[in-house]
N, CA, C and O atoms as a printed pandas DataFrame, in Angstrom:
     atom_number atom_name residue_name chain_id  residue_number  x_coord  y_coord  z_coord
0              1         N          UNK        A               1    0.286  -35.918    9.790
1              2        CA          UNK        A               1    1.264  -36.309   10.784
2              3         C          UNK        A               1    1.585  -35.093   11.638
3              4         O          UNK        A               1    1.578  -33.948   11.185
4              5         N          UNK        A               2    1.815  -35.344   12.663
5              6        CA          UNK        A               2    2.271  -33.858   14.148
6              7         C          UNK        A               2    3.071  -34.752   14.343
7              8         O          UNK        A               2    3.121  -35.975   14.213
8              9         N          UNK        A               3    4.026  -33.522   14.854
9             10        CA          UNK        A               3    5.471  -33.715   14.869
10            11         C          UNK        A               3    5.943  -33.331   16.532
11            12         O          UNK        A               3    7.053  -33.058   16.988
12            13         N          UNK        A               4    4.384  -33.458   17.304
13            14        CA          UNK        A               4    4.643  -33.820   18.742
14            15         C          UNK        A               4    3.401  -34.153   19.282
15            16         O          UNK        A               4    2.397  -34.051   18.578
16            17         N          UNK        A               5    3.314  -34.647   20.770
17            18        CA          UNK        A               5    2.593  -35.163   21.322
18            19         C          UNK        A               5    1.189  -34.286   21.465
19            20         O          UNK        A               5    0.055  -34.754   21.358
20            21         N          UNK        A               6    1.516  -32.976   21.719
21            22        CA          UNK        A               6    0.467  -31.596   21.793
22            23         C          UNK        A               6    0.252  -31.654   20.630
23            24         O          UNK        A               6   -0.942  -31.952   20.678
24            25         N          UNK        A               7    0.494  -31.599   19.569
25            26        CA          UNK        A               7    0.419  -30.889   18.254
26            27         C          UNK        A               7   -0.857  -32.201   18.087
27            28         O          UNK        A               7   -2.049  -31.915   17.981
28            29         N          UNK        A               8   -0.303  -33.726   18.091
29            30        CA          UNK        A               8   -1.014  -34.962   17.614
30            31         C          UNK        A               8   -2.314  -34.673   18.523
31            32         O          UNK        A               8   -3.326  -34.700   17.823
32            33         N          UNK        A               9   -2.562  -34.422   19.798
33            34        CA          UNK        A               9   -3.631  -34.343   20.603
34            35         C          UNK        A               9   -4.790  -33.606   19.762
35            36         O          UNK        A               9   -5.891  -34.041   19.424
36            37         N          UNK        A              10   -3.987  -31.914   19.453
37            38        CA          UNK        A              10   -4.800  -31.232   19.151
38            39         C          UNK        A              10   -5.418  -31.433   17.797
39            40         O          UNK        A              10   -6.321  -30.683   17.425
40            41         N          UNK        A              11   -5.027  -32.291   17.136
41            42        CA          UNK        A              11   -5.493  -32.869   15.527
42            43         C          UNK        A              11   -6.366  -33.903   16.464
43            44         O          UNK        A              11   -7.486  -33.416   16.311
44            45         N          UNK        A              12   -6.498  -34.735   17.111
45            46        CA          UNK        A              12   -7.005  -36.064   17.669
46            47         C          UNK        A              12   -8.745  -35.208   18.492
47            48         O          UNK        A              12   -9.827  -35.727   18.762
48            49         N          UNK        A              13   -8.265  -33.829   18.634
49            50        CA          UNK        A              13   -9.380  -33.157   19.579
50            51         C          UNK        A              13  -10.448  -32.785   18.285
51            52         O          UNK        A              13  -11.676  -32.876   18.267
52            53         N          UNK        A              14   -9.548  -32.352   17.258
53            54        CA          UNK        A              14  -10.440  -31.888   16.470
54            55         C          UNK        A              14  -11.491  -33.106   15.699
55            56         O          UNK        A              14  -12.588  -32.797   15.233
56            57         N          UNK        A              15  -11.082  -34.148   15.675
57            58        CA          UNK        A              15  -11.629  -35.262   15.021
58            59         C          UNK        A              15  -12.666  -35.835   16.272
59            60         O          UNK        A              15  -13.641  -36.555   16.058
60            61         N          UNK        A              16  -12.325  -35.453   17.334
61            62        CA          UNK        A              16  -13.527  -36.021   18.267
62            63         C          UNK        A              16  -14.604  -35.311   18.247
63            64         O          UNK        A              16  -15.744  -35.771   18.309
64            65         N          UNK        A              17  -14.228  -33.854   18.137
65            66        CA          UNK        A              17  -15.248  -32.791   17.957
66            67         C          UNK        A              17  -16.252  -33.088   16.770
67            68         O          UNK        A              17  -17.473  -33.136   16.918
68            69         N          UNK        A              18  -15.259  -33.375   14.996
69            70        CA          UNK        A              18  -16.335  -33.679   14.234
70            71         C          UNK        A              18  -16.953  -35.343   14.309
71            72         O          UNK        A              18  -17.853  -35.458   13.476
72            73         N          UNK        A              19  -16.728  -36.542   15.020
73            74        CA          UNK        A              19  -17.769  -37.338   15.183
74            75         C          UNK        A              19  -18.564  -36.690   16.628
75            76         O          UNK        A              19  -19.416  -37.358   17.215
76            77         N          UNK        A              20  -18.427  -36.225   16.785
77            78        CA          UNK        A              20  -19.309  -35.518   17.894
78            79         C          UNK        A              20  -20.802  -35.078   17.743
79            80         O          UNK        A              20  -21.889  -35.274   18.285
80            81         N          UNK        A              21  -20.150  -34.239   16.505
81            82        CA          UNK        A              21  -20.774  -33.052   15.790
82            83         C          UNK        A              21  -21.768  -33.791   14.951
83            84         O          UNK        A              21  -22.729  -33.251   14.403
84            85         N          UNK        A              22  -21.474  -35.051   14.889
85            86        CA          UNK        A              22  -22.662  -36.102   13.818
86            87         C          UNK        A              22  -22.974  -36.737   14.276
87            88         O          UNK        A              22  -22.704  -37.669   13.519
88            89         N          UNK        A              23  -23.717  -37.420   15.571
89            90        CA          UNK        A              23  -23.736  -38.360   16.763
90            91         C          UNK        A              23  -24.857  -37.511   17.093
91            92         O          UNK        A              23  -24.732  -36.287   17.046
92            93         N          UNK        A              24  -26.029  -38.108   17.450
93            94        CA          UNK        A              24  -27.099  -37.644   18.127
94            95         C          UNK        A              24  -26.626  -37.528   19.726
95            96         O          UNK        A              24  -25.625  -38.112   20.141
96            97         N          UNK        A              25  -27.671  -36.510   20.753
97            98        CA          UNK        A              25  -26.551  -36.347   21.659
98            99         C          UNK        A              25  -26.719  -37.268   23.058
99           100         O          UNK        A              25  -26.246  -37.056   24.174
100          101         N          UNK        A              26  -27.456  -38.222   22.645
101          102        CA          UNK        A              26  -26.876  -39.326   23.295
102          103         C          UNK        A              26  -25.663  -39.966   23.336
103          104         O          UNK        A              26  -24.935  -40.321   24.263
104          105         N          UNK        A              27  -25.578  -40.060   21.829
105          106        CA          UNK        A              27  -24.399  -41.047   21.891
106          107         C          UNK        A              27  -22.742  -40.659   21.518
107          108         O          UNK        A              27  -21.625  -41.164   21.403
108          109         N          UNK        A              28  -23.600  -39.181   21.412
109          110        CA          UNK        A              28  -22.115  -37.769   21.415
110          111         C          UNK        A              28  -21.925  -37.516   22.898
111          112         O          UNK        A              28  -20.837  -36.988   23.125
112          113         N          UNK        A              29  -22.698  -37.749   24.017
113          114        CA          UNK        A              29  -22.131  -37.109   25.177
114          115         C          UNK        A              29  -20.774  -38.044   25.668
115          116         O          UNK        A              29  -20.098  -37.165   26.202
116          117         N          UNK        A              30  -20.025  -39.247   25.792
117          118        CA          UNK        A              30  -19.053  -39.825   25.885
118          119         C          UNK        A              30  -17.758  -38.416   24.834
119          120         O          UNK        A              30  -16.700  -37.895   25.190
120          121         N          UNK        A              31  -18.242  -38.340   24.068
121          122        CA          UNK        A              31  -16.862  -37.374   23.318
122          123         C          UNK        A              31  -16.532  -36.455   23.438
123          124         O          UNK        A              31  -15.400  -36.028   23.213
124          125         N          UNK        A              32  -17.900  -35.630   24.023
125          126        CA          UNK        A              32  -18.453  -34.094   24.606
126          127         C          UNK        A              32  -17.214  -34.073   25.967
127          128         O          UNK        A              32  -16.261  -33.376   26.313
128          129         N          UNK        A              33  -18.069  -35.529   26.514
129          130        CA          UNK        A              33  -16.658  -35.478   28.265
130          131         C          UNK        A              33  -15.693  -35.255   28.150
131          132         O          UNK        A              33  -15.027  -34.354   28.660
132          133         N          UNK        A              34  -15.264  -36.508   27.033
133          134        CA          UNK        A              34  -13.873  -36.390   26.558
134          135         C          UNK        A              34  -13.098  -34.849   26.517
135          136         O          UNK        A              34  -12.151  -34.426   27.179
136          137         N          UNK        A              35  -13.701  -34.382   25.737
137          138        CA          UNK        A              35  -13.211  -32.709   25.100
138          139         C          UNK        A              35  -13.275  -32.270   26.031
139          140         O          UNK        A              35  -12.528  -31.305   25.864
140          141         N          UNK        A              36  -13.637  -32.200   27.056
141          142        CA          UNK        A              36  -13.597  -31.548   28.760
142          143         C          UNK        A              36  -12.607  -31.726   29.638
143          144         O          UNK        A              36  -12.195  -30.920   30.473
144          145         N          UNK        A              37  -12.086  -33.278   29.324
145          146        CA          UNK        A              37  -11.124  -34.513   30.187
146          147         C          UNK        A              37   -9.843  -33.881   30.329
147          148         O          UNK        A              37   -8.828  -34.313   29.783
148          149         N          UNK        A              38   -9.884  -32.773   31.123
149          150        CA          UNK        A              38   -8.405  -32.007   30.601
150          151         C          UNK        A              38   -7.496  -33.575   31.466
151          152         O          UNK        A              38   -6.351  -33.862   31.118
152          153         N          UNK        A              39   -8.192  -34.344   32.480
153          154        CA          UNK        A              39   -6.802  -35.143   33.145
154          155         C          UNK        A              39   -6.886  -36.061   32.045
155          156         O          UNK        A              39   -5.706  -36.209   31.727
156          157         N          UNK        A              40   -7.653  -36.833   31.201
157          158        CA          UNK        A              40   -7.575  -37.545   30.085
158          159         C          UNK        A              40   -6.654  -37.040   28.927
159          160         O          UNK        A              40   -5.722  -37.776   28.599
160          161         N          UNK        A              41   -6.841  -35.779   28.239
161          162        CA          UNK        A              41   -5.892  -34.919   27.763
162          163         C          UNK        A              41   -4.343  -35.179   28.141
163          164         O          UNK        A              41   -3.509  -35.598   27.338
164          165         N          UNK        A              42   -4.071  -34.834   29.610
165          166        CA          UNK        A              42   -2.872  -35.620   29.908
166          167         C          UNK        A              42   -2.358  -36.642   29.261
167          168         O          UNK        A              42   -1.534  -36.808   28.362
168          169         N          UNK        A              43   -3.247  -37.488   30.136
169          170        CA          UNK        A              43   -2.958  -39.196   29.348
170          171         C          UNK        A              43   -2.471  -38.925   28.295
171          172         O          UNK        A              43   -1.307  -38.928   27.893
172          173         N          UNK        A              44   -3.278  -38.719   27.910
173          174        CA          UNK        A              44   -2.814  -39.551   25.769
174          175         C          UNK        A              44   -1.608  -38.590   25.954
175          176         O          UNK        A              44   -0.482  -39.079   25.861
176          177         N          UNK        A              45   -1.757  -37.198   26.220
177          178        CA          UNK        A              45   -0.423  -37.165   25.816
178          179         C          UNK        A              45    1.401  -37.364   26.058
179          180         O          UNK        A              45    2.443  -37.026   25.496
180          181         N          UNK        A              46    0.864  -38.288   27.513
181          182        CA          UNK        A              46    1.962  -38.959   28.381
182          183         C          UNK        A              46    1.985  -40.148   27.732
183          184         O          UNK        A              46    3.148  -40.551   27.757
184          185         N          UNK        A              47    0.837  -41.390   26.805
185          186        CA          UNK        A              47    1.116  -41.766   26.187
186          187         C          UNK        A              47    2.148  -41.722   24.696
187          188         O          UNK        A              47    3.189  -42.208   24.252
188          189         N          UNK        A              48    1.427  -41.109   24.453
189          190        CA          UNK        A              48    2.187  -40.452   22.572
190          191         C          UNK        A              48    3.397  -40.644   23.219
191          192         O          UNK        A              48    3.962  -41.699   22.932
192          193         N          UNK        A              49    4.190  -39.606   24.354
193          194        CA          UNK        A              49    5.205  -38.970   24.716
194          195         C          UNK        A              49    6.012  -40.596   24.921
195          196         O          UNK        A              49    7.236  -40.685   24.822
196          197         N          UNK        A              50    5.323  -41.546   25.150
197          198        CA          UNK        A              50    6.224  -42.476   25.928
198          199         C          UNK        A              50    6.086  -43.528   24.930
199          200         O          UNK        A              50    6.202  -44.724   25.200
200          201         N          UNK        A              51    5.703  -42.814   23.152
201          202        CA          UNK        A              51    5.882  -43.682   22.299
202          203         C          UNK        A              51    4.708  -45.042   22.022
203          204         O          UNK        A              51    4.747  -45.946   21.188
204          205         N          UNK        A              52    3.539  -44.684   23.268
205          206        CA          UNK        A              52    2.377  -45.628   22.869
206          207         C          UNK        A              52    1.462  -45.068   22.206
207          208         O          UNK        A              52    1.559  -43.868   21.948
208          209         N          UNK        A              53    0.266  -45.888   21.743
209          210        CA          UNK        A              53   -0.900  -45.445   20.764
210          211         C          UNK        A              53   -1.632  -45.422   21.764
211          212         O          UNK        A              53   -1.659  -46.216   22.704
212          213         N          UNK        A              54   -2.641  -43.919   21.466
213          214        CA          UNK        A              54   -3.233  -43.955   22.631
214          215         C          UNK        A              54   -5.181  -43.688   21.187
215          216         O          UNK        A              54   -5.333  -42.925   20.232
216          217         N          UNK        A              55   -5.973  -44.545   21.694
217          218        CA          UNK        A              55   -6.999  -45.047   21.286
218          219         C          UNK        A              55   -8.189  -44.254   21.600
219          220         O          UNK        A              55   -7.815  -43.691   22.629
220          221         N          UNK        A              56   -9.624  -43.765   21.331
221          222        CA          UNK        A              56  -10.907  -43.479   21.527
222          223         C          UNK        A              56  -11.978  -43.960   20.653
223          224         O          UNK        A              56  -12.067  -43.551   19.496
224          225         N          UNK        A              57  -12.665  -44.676   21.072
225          226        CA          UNK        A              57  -14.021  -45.543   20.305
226          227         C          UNK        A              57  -15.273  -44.571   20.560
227          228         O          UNK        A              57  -15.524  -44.481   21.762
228          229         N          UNK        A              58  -15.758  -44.143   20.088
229          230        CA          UNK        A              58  -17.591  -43.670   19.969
230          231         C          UNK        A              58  -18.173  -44.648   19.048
231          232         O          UNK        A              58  -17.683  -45.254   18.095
232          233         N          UNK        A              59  -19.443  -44.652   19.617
233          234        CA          UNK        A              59  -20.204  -45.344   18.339
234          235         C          UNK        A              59  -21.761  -44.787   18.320
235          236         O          UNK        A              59  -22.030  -44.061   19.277
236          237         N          UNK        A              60  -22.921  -45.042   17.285
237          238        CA          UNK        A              60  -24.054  -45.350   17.759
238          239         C          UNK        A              60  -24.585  -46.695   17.280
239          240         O          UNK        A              60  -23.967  -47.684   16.886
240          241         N          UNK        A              61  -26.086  -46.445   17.437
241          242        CA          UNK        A              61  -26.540  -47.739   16.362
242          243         C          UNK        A              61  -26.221  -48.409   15.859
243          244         O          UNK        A              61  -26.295  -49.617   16.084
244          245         N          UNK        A              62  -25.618  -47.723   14.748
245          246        CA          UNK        A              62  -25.071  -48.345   13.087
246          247         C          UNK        A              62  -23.410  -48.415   12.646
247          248         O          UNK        A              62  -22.874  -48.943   11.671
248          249         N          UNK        A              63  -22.889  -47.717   13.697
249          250        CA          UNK        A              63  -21.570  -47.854   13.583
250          251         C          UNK        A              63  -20.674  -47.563   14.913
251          252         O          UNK        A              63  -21.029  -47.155   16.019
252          253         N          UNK        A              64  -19.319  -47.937   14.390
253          254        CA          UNK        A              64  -18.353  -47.795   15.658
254          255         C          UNK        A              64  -17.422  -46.752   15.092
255          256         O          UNK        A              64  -17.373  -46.749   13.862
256          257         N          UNK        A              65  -16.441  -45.592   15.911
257          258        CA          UNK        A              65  -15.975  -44.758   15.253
258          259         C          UNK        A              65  -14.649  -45.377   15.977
259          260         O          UNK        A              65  -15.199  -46.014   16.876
260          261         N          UNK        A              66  -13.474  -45.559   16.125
261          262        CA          UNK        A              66  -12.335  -45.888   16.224
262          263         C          UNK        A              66  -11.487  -44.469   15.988
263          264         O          UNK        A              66  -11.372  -44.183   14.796
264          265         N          UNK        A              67  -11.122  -43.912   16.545
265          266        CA          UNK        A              67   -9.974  -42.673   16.686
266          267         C          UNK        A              67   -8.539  -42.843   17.312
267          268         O          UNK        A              67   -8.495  -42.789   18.541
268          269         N          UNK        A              68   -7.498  -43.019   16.711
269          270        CA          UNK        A              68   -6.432  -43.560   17.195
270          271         C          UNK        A              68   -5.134  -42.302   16.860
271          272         O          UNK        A              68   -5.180  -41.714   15.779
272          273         N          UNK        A              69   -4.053  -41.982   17.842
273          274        CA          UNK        A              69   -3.048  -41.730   17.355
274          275         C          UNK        A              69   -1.880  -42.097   17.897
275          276         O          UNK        A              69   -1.748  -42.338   19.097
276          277         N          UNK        A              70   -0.716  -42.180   16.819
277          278        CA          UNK        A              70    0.465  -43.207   17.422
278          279         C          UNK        A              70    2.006  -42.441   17.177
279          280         O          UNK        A              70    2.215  -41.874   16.104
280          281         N          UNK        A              71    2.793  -42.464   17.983
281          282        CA          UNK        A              71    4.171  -41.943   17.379
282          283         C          UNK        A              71    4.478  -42.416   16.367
283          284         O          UNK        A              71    4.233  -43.620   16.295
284          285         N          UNK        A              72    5.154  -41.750   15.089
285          286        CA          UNK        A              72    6.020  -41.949   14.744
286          287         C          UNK        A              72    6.938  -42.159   14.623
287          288         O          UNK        A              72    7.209  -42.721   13.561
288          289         N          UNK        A              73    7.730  -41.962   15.294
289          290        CA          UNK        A              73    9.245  -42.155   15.666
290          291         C          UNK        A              73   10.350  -41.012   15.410
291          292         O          UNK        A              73   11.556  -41.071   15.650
292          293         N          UNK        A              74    9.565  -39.902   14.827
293          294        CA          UNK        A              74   10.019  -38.573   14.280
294          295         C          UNK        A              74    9.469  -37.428   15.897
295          296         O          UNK        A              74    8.280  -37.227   16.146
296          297         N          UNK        A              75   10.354  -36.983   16.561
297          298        CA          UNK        A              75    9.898  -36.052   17.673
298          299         C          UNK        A              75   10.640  -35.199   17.124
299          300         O          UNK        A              75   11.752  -35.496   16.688
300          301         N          UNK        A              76    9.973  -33.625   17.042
301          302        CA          UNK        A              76   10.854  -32.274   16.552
302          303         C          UNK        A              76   10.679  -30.928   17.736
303          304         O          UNK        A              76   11.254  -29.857   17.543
């Protein structure tokens, strides 16, 4: 759990990085952008901030990766 919107991002960055990191790089370049997306970066975290879940899907072949983070209701 992060106990703010930056803090939740930067746990949410690191988890894109490792399905990234296991994704052939076809189907890693969508997450690669992502990690670049500094105006996407924003987003989510104007989401979190405004108390919504803010969502990222990768997939390949054989699976779908679902990456989600949501307020808690705890801001410190």
């Amino acid at each position: 759990m992060a106990r703010s919107p930056r803090l939740a991002l930067r746990w949410f960055t690191r988890r894109v990085r490792d399905v990234t990191d296991q994704l052939d790089p076809h189907y890693a370049a969508p997450g690669r952008h992502w990690l670049t997306d500094h105006t996407e970066h924003e987003r989510a975290r104007t989401s979190l901030a405004e108390g919504e879940m803010y969502t990222l899907t990768l997939h390949d072949d054989t699976a779908r990766y679902v990456l989600s983070a949501r307020p808690t209701g705890t801001t410190l």
